[in-house]
Coordinates of C-alpha atoms in Angstrom, one line a residue:
X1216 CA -25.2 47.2 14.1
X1217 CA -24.1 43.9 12.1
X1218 CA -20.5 43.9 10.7
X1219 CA -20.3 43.8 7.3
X1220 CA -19.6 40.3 5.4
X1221 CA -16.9 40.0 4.4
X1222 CA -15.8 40.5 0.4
X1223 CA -15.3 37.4 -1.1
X1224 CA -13.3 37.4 -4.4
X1225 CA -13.7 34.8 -7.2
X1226 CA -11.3 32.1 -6.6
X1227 CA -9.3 30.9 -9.8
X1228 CA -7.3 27.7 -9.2
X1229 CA -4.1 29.2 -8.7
X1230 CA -5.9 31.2 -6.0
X1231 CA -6.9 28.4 -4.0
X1232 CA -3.4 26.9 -4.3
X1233 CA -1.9 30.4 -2.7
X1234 CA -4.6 30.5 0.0
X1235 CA -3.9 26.5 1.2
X1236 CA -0.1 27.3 0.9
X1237 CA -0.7 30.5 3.5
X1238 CA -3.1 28.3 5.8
X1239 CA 0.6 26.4 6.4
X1240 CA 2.6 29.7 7.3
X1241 CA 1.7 29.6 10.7
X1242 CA 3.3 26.0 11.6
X1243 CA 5.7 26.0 14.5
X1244 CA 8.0 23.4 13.0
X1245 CA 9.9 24.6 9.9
X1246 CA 10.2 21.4 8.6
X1247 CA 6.9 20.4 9.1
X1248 CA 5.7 23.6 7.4
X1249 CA 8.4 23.3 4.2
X1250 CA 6.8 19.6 3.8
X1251 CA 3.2 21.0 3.8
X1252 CA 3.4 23.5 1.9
X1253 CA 5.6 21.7 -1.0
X1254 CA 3.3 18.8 -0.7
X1255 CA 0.0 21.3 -1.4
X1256 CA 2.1 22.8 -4.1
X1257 CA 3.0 19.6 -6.6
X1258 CA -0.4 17.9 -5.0
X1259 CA -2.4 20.7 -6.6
X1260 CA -0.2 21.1 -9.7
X1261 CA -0.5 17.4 -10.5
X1262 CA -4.3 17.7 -10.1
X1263 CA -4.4 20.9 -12.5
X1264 CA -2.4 19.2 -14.9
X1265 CA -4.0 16.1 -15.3
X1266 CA -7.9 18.4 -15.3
X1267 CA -8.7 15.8 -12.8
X1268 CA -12.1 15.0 -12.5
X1269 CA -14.7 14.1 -9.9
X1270 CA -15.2 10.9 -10.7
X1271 CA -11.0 9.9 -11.0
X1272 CA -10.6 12.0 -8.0
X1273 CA -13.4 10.3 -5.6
X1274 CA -12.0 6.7 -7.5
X1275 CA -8.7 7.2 -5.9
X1276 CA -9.6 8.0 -2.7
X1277 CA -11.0 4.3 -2.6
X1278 CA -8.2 3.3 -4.2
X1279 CA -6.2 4.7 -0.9
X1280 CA -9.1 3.1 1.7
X1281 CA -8.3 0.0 -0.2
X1282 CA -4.2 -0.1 0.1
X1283 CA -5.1 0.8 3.9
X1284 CA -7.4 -2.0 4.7
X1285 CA -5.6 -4.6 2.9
X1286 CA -2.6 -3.2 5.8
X1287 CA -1.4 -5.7 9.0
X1288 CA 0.9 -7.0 10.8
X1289 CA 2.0 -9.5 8.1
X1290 CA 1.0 -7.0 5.0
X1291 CA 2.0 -3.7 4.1
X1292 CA 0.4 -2.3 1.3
X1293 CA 1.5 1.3 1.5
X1294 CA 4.9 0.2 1.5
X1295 CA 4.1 -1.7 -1.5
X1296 CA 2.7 1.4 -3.3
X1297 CA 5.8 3.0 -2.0
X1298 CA 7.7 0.5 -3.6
X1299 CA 6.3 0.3 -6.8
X1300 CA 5.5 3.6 -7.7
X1301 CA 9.7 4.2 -7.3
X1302 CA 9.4 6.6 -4.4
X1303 CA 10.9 4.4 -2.0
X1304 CA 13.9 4.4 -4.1
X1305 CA 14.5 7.9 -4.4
X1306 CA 14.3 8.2 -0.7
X1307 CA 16.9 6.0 0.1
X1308 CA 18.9 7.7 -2.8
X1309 CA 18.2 10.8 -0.9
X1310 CA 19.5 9.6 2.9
X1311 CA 21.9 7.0 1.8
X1312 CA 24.5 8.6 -0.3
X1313 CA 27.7 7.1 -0.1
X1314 CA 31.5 7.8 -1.0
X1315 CA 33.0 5.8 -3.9
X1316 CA 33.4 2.5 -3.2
X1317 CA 31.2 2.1 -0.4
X1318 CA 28.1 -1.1 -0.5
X1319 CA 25.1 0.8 -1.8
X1320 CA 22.0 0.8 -0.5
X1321 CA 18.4 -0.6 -1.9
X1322 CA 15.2 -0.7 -0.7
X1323 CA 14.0 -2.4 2.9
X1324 CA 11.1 -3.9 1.8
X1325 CA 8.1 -5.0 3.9
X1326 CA 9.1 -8.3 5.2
X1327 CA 11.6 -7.8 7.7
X1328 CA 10.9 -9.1 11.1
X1329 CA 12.2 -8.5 15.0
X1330 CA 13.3 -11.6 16.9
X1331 CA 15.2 -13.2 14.7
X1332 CA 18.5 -15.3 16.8
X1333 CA 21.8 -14.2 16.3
X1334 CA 23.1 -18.1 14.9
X1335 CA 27.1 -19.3 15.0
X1336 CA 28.8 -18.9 11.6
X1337 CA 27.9 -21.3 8.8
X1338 CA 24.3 -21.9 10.0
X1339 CA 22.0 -23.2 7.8
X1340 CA 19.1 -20.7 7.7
X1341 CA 16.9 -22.9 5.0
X1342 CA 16.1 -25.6 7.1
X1343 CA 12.8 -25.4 6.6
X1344 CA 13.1 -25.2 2.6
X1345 CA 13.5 -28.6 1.6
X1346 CA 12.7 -28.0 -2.3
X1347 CA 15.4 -24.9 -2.5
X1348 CA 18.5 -25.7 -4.4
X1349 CA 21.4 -25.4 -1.5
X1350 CA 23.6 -22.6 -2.3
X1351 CA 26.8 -21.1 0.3
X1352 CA 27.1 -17.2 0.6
X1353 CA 30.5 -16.0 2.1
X1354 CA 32.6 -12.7 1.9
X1355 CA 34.0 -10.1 4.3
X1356 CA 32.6 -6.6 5.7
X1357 CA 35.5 -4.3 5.4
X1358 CA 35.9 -0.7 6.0
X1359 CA 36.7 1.7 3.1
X1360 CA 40.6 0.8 2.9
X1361 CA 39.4 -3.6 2.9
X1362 CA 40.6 -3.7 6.3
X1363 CA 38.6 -6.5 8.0
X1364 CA 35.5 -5.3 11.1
X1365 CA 35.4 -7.5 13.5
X1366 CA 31.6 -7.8 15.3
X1367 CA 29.9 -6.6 12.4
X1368 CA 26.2 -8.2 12.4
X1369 CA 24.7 -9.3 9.1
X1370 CA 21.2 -9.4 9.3
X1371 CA 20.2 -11.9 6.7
X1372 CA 16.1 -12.7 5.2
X1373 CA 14.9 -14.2 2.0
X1374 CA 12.0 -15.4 0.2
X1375 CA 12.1 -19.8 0.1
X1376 CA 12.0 -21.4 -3.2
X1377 CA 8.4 -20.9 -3.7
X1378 CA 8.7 -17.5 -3.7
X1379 CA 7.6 -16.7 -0.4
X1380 CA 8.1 -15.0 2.5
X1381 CA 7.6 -16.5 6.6
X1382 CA 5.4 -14.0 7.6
X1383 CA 3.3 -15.0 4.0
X1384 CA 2.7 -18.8 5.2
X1385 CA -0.6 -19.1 7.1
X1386 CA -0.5 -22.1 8.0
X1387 CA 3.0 -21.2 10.8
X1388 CA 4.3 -17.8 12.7
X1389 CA 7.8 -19.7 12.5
X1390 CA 10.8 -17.4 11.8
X1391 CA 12.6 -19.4 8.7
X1392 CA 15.1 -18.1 5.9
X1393 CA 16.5 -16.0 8.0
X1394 CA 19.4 -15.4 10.5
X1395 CA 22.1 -12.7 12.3
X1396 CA 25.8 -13.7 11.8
X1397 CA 28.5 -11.6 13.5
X1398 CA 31.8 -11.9 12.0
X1399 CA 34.9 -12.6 13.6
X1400 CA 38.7 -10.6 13.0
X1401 CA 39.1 -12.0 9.9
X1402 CA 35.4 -9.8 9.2
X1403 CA 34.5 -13.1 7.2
X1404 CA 30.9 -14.1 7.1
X1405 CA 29.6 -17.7 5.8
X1406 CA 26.4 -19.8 5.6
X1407 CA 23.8 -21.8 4.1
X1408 CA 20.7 -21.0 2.1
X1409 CA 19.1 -21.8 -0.5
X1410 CA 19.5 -20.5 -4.1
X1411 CA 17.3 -17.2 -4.3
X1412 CA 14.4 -17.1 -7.0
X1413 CA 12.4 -14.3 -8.6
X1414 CA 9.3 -13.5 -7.1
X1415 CA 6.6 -11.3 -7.5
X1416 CA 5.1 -9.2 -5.2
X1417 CA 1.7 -9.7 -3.5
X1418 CA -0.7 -8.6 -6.2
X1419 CA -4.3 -9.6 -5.3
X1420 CA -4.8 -5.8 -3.7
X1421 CA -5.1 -2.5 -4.8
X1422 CA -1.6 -2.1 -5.8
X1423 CA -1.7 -5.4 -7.9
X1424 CA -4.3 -4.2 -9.7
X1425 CA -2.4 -0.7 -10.5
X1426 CA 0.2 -3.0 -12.0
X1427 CA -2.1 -4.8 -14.1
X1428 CA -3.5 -1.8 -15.5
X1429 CA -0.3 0.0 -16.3
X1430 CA 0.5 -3.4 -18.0
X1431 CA 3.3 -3.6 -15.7
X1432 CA 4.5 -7.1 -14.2
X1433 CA 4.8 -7.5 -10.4
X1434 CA 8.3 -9.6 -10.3
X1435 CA 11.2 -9.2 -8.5
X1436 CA 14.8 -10.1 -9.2
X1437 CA 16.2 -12.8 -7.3
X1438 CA 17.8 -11.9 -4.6
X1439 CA 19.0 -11.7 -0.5
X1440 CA 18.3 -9.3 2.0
X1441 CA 21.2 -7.9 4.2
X1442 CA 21.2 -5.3 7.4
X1443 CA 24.7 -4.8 8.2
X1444 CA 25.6 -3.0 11.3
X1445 CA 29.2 -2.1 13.5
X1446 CA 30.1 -0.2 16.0
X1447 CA 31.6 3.2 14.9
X1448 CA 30.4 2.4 11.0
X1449 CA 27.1 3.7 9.2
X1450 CA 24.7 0.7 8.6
X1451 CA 23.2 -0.5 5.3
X1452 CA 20.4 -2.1 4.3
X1453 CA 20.7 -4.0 0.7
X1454 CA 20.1 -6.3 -1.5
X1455 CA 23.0 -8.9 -2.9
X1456 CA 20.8 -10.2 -6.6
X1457 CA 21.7 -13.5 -8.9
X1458 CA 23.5 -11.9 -11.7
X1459 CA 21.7 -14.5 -14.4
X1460 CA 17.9 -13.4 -13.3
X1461 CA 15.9 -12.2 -16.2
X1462 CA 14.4 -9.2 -14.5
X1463 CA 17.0 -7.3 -13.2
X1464 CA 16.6 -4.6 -15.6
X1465 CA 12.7 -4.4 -14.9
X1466 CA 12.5 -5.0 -11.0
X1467 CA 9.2 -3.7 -10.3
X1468 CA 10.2 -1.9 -7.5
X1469 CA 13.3 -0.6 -9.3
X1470 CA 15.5 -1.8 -6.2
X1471 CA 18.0 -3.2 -8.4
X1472 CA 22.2 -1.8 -8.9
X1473 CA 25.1 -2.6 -10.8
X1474 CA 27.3 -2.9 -7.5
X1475 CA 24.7 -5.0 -5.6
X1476 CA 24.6 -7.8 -8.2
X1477 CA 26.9 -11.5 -8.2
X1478 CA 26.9 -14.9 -9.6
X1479 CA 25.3 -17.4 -8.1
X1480 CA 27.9 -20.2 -9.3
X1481 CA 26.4 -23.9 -10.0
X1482 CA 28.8 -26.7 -8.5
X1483 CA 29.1 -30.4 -9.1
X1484 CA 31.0 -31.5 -6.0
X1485 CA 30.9 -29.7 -2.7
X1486 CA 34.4 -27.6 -1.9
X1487 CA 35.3 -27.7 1.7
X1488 CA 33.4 -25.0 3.0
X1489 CA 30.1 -26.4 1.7
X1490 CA 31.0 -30.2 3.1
X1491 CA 31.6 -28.4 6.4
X1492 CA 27.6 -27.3 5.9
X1493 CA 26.4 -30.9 5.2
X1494 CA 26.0 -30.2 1.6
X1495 CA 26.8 -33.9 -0.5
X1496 CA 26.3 -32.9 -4.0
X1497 CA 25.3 -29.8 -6.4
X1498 CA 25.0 -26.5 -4.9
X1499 CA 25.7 -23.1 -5.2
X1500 CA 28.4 -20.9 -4.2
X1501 CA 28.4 -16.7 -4.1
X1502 CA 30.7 -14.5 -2.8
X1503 CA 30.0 -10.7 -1.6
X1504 CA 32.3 -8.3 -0.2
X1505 CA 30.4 -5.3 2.2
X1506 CA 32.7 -2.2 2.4
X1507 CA 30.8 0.1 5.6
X1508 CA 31.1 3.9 5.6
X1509 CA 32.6 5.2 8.7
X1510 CA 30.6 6.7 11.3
X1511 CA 30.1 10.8 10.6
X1512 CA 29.9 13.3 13.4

């Protein structure tokens, strides 16, 4: 004799959302299944929200192919989405909270790169950016009391004066506008650049044209990158931005903070520090203090 079918009721919307949420109970890992299950929740609640249609639904699962496929080892466009859409913000809001006084955070960003040489104090990492305007960045990393740590590393990357990253240059793989400092007792850093400029983010892919239809503008704040690491302190990974650029209330990736921003001061003549870097004539000067949270058990 055939078992009977099974009853099947009418599934509302809410009904569905229940049954996908239960389909999760069963996960081994508790985190895995809390990050599942909230994900199915606000997933389904956004769609119910917006009455999402067939047609917007099937148009941004090719909106998806597309920010994978425009993804390598030079590009990546997820992170740009990520970026742009603020959520890579509010994560590092979420793992990087620090006490008063301590160097905030900001977003990593997709261009960082492995290999890059530790170099001796007051290198000049814009050798290879003839048109930039020479500029000197100094300051100390200190811990929370400003007493000086010795060995910390300063990771240190920028975009050149066109705007552009190394790894965006066809035409060479060479590592350029970038450079690791370790400081000494004194916890002093120094060396030469060249003056950061506002740039906007790659926008010929999917998440470009996201921007463009939002009427939202793909530029970034001027700005240097900074991964600053020692022994027995918790590391942090941040932005130092020109105080005089024009979109540092609209970053597009919303990366920018009050604490993370200094002047980038023009100078005639070169002060002794600069002439020591082979600068002869205009250039300018920033300074930047990093403050490192201790280590916690």
């Amino acid at each position: 004799m055939a078992s009977p079918r099974p009853v099947r009721t009418n599934k509302t919307e809410d009904q569905i959302t229940a049954e996908v949420v239960e389909r999760f109970e069963g996960t081994p890992d508790p985190r895995l299944r809390r990050i599942m299950q909230s994900l199915v929740r606000h997933a389904h609640a956004f769609v119910k929200d917006v009455e999402l249609t067939e047609a917007e639904w099937f148009q941004a699962i090719q909106f998806l192919t597309r920010t994978g496929q425009m993804c390598s080892d030079k590009r990546q466009e997820f992170i740009l989405l990520s970026d742009t859409l603020g959520i890579s913000m509010v994560v590092d809001l979420i793992c990087h909270r620090k006490d008063d006084g301590i160097t905030e955070s900001t977003v990593f960003g997709p261009f960082h790169r492995e290999g890059v040489a530790e170099v001796p104090m007051g290198s000049n990492i814009a050798t290879e950016d003839p048109n930039g305007e020479p500029a000197v960045m100094s300051g100390r990393v200190l811990d929370p009391d400003g007493n000086p740590i010795q060995n910390a590393l300063l990771d240190v990357w920028q975009a050149d004066s066109a705007g552009l990253y190394d790894s965006q240059h066809t035409e060479t793989e060479n590592l350029r506008l970038r450079g690791i400092f370790r400081t000494g007792a004194d916890g002093r850093y120094w060396f030469r650049t060249s003056r950061p400029v506002a740039y906007p983010i790659p926008d010929d892919g999917p998440v470009g044209d996201m921007l463009k239809a939002s009427k939202r503008h793909p530029w970034r704040p001027a700005h240097v990158h900074f991964l600053v690491t020692a022994q027995g302190f918790e590391h942090v990974t941040t932005h130092v931005f020109e105080s005089a650029d024009k979109y540092l209330l609209s970053d597009t990736v919303f990366g920018v903070k009050d604490s993370l921003i200094t002047d980038f001061v023009r100078r005639e003549t070169p002060d002794e520090l600069a002439a020591g870097m082979g600068i002869t004539g205009p250039f300018y000067r920033a300074n930047y203090d990093f403050f490192l949270q201790p280590a916690r058990s």
